[in-house]
CSV table of C-alpha atoms in Angstrom, one decimal:
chain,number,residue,atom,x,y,z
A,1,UNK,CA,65.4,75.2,63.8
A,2,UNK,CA,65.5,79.0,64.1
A,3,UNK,CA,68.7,81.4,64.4
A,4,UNK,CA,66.9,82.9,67.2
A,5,UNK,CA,68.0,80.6,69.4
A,6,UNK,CA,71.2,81.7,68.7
A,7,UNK,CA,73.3,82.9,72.4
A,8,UNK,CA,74.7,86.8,71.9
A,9,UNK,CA,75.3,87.1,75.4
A,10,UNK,CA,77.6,85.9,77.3
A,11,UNK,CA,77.0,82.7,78.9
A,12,UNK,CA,76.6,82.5,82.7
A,13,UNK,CA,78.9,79.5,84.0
A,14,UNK,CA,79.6,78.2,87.2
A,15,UNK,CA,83.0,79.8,88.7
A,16,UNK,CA,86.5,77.9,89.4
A,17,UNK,CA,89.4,78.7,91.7
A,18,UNK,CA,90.8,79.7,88.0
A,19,UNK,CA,88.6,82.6,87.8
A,20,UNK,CA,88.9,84.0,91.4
A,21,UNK,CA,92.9,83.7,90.3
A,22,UNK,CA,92.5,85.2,87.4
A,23,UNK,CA,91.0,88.0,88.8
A,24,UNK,CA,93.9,88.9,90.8
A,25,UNK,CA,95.8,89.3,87.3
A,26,UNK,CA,98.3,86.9,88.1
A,27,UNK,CA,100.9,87.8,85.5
A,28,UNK,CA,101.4,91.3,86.8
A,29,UNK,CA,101.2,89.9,90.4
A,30,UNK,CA,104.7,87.9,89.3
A,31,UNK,CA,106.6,91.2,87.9
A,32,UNK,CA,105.1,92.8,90.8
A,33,UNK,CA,106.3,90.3,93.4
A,34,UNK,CA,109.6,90.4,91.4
A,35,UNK,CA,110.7,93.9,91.7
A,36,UNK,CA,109.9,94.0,96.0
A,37,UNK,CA,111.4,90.8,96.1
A,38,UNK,CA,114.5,92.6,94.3
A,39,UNK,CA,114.4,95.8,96.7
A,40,UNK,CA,114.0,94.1,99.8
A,41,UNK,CA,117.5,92.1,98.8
A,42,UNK,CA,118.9,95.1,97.2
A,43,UNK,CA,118.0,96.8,100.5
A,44,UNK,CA,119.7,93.9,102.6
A,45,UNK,CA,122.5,94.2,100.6
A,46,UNK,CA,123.2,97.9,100.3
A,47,UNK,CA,122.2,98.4,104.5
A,48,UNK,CA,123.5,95.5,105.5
A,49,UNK,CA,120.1,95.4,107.5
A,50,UNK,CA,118.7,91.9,108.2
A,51,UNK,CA,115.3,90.8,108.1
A,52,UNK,CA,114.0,87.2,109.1
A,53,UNK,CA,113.4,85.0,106.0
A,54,UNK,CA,110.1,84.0,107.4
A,55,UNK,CA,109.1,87.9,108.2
A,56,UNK,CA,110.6,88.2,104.6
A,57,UNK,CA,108.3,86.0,103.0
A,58,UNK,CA,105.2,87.6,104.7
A,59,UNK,CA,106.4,90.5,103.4
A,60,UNK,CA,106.5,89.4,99.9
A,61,UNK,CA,103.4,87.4,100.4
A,62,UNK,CA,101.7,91.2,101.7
A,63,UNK,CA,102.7,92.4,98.5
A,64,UNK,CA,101.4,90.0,95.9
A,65,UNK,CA,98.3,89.8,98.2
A,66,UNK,CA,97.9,93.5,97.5
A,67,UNK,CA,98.6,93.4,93.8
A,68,UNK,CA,96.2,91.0,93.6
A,69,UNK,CA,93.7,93.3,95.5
A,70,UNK,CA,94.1,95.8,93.6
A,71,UNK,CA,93.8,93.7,90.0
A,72,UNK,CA,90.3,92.5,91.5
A,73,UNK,CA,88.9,96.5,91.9
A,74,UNK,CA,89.8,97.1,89.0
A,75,UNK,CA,88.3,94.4,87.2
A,76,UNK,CA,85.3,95.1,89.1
A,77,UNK,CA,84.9,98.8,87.6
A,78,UNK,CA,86.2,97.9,84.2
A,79,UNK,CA,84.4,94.9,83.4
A,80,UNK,CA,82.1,97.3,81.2
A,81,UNK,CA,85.0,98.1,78.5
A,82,UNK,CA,86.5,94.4,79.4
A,83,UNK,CA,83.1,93.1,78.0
A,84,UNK,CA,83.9,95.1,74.7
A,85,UNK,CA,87.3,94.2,73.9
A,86,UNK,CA,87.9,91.1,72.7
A,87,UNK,CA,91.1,90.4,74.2
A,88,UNK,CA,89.4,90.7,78.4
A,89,UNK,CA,86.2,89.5,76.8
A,90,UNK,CA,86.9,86.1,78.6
A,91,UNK,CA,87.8,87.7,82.0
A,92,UNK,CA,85.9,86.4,84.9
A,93,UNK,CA,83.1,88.8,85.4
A,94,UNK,CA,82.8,89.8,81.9
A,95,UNK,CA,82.1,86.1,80.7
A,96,UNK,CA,80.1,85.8,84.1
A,97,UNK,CA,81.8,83.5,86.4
A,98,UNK,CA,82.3,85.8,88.8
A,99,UNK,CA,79.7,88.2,90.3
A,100,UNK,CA,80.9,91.9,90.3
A,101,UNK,CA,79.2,92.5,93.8
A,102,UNK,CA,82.2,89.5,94.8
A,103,UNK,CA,85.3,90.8,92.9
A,104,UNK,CA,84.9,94.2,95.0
A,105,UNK,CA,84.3,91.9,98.2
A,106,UNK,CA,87.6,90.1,97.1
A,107,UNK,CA,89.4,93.4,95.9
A,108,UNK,CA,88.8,95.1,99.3
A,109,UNK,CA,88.7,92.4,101.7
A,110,UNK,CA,92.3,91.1,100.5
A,111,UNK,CA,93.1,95.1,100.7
A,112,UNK,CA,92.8,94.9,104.2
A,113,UNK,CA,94.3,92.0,104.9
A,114,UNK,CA,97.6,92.8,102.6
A,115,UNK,CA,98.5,95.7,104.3
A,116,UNK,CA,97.5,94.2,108.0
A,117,UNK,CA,99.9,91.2,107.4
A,118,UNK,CA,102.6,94.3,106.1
A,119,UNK,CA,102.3,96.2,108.7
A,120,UNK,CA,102.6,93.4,111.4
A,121,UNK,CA,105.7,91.5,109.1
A,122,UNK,CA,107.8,94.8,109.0
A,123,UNK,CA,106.8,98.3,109.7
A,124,UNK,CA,104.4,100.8,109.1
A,125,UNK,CA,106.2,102.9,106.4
A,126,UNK,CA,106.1,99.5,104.3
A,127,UNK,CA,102.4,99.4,105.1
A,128,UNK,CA,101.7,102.3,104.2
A,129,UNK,CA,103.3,102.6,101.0
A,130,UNK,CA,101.8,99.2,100.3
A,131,UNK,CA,97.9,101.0,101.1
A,132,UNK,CA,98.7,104.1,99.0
A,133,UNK,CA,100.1,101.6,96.4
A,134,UNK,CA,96.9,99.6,96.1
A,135,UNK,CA,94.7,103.3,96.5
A,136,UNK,CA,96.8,104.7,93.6
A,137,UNK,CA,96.0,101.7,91.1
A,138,UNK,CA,92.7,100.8,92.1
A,139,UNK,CA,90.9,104.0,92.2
A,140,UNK,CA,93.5,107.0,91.0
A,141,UNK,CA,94.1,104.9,88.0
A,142,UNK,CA,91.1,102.6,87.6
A,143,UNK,CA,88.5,105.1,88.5
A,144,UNK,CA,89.8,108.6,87.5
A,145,UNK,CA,93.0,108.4,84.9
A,146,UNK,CA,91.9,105.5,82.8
A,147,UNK,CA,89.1,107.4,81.2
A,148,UNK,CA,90.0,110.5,81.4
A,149,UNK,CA,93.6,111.3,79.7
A,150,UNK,CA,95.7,110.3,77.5
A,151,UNK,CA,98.3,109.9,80.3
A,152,UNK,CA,96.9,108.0,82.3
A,153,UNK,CA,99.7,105.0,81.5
A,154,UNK,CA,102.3,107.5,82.4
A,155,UNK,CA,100.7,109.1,85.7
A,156,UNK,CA,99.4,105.9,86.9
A,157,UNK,CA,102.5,104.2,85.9
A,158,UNK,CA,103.4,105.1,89.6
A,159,UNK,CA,101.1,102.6,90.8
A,160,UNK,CA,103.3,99.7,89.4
A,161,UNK,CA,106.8,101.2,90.6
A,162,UNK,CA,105.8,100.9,94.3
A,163,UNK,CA,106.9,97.5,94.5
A,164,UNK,CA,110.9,97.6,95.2
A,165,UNK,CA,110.5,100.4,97.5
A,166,UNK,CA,107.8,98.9,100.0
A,167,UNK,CA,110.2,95.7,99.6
A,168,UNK,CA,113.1,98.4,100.7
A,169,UNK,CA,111.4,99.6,103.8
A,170,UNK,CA,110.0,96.6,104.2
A,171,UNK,CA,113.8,95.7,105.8
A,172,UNK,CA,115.1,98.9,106.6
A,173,UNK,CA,111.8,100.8,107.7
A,174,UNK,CA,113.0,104.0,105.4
A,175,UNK,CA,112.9,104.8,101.5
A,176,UNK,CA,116.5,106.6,100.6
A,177,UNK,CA,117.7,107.7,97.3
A,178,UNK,CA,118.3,103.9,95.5
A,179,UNK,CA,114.6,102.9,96.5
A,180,UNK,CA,113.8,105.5,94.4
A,181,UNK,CA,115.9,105.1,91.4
A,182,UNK,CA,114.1,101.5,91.1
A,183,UNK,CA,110.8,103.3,91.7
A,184,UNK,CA,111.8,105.7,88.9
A,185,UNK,CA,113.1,102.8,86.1
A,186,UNK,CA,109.6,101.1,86.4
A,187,UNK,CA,107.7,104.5,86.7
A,188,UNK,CA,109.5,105.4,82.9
A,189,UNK,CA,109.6,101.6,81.9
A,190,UNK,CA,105.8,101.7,81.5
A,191,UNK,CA,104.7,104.2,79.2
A,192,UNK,CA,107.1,102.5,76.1
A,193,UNK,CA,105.7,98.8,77.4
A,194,UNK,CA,102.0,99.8,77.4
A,195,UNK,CA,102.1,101.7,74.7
A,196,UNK,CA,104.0,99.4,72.5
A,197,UNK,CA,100.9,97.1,73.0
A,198,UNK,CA,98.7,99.8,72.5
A,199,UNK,CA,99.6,100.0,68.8
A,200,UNK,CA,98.5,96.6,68.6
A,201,UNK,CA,95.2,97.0,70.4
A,202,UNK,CA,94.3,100.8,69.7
A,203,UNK,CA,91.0,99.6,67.9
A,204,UNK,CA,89.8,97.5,70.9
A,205,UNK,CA,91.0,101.0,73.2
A,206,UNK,CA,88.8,102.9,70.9
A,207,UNK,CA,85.9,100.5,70.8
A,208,UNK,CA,86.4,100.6,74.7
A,209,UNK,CA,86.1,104.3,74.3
A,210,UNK,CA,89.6,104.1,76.2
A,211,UNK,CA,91.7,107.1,75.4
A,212,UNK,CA,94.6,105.7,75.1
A,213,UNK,CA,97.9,107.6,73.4
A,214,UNK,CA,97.4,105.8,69.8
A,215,UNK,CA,93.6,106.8,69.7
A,216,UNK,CA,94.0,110.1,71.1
A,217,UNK,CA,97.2,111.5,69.1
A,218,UNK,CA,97.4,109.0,66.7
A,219,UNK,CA,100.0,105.5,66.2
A,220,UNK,CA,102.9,108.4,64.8
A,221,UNK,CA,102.7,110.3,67.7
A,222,UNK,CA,102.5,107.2,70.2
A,223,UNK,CA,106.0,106.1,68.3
A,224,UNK,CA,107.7,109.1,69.2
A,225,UNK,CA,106.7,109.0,72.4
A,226,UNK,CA,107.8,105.7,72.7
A,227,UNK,CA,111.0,106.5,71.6
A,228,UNK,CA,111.1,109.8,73.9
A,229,UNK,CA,110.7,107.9,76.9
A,230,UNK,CA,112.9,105.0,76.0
A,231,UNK,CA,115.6,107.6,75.4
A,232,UNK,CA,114.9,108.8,79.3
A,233,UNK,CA,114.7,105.4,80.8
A,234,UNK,CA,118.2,104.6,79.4
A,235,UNK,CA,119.8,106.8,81.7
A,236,UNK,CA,117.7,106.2,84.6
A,237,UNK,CA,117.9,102.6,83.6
A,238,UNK,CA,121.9,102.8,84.6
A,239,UNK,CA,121.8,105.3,87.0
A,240,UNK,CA,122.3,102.3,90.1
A,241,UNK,CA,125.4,102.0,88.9
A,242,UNK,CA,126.2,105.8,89.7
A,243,UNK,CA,124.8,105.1,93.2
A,244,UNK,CA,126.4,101.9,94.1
A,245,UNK,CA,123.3,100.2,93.9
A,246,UNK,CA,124.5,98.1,91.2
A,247,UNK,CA,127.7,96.8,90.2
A,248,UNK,CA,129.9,95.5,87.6
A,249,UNK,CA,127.1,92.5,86.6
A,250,UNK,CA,124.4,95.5,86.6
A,251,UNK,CA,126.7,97.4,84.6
A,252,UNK,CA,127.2,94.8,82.0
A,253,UNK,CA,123.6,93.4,81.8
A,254,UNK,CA,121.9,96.9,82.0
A,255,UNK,CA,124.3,98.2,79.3
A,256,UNK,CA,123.5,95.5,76.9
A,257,UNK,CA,119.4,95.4,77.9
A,258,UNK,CA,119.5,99.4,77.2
A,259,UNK,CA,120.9,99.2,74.0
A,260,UNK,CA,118.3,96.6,72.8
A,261,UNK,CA,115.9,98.3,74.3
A,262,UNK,CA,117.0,101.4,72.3
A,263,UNK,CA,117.1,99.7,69.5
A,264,UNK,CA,113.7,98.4,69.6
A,265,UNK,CA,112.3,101.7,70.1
A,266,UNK,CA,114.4,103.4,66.8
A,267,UNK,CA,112.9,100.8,65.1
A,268,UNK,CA,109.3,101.0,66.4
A,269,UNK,CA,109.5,104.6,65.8
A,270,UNK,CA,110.9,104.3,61.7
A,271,UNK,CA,107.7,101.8,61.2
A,272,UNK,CA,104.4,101.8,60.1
A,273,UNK,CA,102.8,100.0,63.8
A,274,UNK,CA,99.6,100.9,64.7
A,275,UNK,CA,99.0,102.4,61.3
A,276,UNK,CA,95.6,101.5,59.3
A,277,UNK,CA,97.8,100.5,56.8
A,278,UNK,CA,100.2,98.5,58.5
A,279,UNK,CA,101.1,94.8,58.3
A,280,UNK,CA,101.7,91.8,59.7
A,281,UNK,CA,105.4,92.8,60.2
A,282,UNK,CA,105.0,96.1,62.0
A,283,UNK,CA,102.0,94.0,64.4
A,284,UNK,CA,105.1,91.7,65.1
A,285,UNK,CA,107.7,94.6,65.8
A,286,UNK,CA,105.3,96.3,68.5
A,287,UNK,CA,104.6,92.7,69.8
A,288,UNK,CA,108.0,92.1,69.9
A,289,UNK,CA,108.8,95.8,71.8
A,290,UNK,CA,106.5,94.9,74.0
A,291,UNK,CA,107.8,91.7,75.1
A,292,UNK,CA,111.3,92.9,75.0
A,293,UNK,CA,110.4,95.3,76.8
A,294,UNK,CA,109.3,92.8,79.9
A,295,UNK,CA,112.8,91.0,79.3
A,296,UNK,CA,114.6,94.6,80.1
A,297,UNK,CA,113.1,95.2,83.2
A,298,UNK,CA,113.6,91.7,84.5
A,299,UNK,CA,116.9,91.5,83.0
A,300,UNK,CA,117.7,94.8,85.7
A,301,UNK,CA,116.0,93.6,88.5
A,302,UNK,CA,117.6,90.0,88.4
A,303,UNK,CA,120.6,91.3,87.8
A,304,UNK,CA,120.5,93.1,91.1
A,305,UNK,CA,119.0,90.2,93.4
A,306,UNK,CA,122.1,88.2,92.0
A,307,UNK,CA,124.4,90.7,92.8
A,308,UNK,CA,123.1,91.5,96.3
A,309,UNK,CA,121.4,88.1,97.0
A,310,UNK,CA,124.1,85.6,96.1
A,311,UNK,CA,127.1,87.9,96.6
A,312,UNK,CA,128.2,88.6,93.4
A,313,UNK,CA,128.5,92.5,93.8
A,314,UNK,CA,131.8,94.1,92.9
A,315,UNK,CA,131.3,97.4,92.7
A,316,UNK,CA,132.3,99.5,89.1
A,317,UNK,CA,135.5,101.5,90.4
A,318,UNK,CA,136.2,99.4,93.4
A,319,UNK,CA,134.2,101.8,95.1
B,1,UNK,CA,72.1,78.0,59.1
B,2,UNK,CA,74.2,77.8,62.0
B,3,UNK,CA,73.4,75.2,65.2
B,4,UNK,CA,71.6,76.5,67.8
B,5,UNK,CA,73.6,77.3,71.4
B,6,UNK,CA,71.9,75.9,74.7
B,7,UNK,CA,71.7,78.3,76.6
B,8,UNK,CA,70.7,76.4,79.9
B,9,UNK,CA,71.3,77.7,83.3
B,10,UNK,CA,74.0,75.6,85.4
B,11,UNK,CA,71.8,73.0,87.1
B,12,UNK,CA,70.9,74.4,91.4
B,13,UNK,CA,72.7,71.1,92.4
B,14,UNK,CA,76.1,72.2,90.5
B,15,UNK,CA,75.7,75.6,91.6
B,16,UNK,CA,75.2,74.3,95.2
B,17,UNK,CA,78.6,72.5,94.6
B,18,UNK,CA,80.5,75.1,93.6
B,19,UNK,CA,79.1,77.0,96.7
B,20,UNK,CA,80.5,74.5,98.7
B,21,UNK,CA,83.8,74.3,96.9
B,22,UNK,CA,84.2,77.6,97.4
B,23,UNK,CA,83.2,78.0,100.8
B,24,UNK,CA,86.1,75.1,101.6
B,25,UNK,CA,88.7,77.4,100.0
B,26,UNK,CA,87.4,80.1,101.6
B,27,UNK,CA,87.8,78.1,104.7
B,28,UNK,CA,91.6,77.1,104.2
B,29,UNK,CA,92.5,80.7,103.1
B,30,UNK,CA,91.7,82.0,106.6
B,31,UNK,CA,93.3,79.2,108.0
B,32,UNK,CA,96.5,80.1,106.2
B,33,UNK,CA,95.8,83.6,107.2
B,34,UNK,CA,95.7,83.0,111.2
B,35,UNK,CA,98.6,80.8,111.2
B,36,UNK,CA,100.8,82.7,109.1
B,37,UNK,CA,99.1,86.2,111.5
B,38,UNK,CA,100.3,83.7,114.3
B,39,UNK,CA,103.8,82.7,113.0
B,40,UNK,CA,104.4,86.3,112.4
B,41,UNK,CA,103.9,87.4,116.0
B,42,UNK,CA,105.3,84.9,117.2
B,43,UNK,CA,108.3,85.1,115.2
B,44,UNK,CA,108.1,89.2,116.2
B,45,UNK,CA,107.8,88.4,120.0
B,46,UNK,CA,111.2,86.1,119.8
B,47,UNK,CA,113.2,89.3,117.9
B,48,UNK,CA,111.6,91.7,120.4
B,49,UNK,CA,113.5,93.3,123.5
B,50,UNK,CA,111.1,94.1,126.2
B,51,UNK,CA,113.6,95.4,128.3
B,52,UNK,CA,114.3,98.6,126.4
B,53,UNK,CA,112.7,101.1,124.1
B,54,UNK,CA,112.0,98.3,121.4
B,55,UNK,CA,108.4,98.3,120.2
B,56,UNK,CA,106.6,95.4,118.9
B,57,UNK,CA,104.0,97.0,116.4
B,58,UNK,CA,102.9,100.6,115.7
B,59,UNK,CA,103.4,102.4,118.8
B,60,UNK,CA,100.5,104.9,117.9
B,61,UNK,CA,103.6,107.5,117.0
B,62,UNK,CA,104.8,108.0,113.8
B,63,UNK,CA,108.0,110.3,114.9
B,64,UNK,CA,109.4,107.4,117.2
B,65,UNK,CA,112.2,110.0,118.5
B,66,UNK,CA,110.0,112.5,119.1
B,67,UNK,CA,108.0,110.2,121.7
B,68,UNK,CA,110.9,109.0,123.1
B,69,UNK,CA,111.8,113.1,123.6
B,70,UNK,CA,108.7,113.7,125.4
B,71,UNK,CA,109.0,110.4,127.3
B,72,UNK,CA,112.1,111.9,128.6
B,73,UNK,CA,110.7,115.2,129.4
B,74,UNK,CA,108.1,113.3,131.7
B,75,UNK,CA,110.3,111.4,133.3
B,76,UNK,CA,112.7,114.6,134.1
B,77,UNK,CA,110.0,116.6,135.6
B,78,UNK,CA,108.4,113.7,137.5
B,79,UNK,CA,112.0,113.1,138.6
B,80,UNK,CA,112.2,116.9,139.6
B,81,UNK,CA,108.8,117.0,141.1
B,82,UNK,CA,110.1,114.2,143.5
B,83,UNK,CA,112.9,115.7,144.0
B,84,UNK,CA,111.1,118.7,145.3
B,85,UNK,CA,109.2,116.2,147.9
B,86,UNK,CA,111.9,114.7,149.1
B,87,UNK,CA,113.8,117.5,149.9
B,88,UNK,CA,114.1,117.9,153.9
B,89,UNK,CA,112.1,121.1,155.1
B,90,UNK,CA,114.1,124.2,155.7
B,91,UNK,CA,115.2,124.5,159.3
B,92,UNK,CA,113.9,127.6,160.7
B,93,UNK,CA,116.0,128.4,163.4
B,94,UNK,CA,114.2,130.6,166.4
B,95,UNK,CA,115.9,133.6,167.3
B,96,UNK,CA,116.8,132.8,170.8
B,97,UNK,CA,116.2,136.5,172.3
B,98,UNK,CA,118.3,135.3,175.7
């Protein structure tokens, strides 16, 4: 027997509904879903604008359709650093189930047909956010930030706070200020998320050639910027309740999720993550930010489809 | 020494299979697409009213009031146009010189 017959590439194998799924990145197709599900019911709420549950649904379906468009392009132009990072290694086309030529097929095909069933379950401004949504991740993001700058997390974070407002004009066929304050709490959520991460991962980024934060300015530097822009999310974070978007339950479970969230990131910043030196404790803190992290923003966004969706909103000030 | 990995390419007939498999979901997801296309429009048509300015889809205007402005300036000057056509002829009366 010879160690040359040893396999170094990776294996071609026949392709599942799993992979086709997977390709769609289905875990960030459910936070997506979440947050337009949460301003389309935040919209009802606030407006008093109805929209029919089964137009609803379309709408919702539109949007996850779209996410998972976009997820597909870009797994079809990354899947050259996903084959060098261990951790997206397994991904479809990198461990060849899935042809590239058929991700981009899926990826722009269900483009198409996302913002079609949009446009034809509410209006055209939520169809049109919903296009420039999936533009904006799939090749503004994918194709030119990625790469290119160390900000590309916090420019292309944009891509990912789309969501709530297509779900508000979805129902009211406009975008006003509170649309925008959820569009602005993702758009400043992301940078501290990914970059958390990114203090785990760095050496995969770098392998990647990836220039993400901690390989560009180093894991010090990311800390403080985590910390910087968990500092601005806070008041962002609350600033529904100045609106009148959110209420007393808002209030309380945004207060408490900000302050954690906070916390976290004073932490993050006084610890050794992402540093060569570091140790299994300071990998657990940034895994731990990171997950947190995912906690706050659903924490905010459920708290306003239970206000506005099951009638629980009493407005702070009896306003 | 470490075992050797087969490296074996899937076998045509499982590939075949798979092609098939797919093709089927491939099948049922446009299914799923034309009745939920149909359900939509139908549910569209029922909210719609006809009667009045209320569109169903894109009108091919993205400033609805500004259409509806110019469809109001057509209809005024067609209404004045007519107007001008209907109106009865001026009587000339002839100087009667006896």
């Amino acid at each position: 027997m010879s160690l040359d017959m040893t396999v170094t590439q990776p294996q071609a194998r026949l392709a599942t509904a799993r992979d086709y799924v997977e390709l769609m990145k289905p875990r960030i197709m459910m936070l997506v879903v979440f947050t337009a599900l949460a301003g389309l019911i935040a919209a009802i709420g606030v407006t008093g604008q109805g929209i029919n549950p089964v137009l609803a649904s379309v709408a919702v379906l539109a949007v996850a359709l779209g996410s998972g468009a976009a997820g597909a392009i870009n797994m079809w132009y990354d899947s050259d650093i996903d084959a060098v990072m261990v951790r997206t290694s397994t991904r479809p086309i990198p461990s060849g189930a899935v042809p590239r030529s058929e991700a981009l097929a899926m990826g722009l095909i269900m483009s198409a047909l996302s913002v079609l069933l949009m446009w034809i379950a509410s209006n055209v401004l939520a169809a049109g956010l919903l296009a420039l949504s999936i533009v904006y991740y799939g090749w503004f993001y994918t194709m030119v930030l990625k790469r290119r700058t160390a900000q590309n997390i916090v420019i292309g974070g944009a891509a990912g706070a789309f969501p709530p407002v297509i779900g508000w004009a979805a129902v009211t066929g406009t975008t006003p200020l509170d649309a925008w304050i959820l569009f602005a709490i993702i758009f400043f959520w992301t940078p501290p998320h990914f970059w958390a991460l990114s203090l785990v991962a760095h050496k995969e980024y770098e392998k990647a050639g990836v220039p993400m934060l901690p390989v560009t300015n180093g894991a010090k530097s990311t800390r403080l910027h985590i910390l910087l822009y968990t500092i601005l999310l806070a008041p962002i974070g609350l600033a529904p309740l100045a609106t009148g978007l959110g209420g007393w339950l808002y209030g309380g479970v945004g207060a408490l999720l900000t302050v954690a969230f906070l916390y976290f990131a004073v932490k993050v910043f006084r610890s050794q993550a992402g540093e060569a030196e570091a140790g299994d404790p300071e990998r657990k803190l940034a895994m731990s930010m990171f997950a947190f992290s995912i906690l706050y923003l659903f924490g905010l966004f459920a708290a306003l489809i239970v206000e506005h969706g099951f009638g629980l909103y009493y407005p702070l000030g009896g306003i | 020494m470490s075992e050797p990995v087969s490296q074996s390419e899937p076998d045509a007939a499982d590939v075949l299979k798979a092609q098939k498999r797919r093709n089927v979901w491939l099948a049922w997801a446009l299914v799923a697409f034309v009745v939920i296309v149909g359900v939509t429009t139908a549910v569209r048509i029922q909210q719609t009213d006809f009667s009045g300015g209320d569109k169903l889809y894109f009108s091919g205007y993205l400033d609805e009031a500004a259409k509806d402005q110019r469809d109001r300036e057509a209809v005024e000057r067609a209404r004045a146009a007519q107007a001008e056509v209907d109106a009865p002829e001026p009587v000339v009366e002839e100087a009667e010189d006896e």
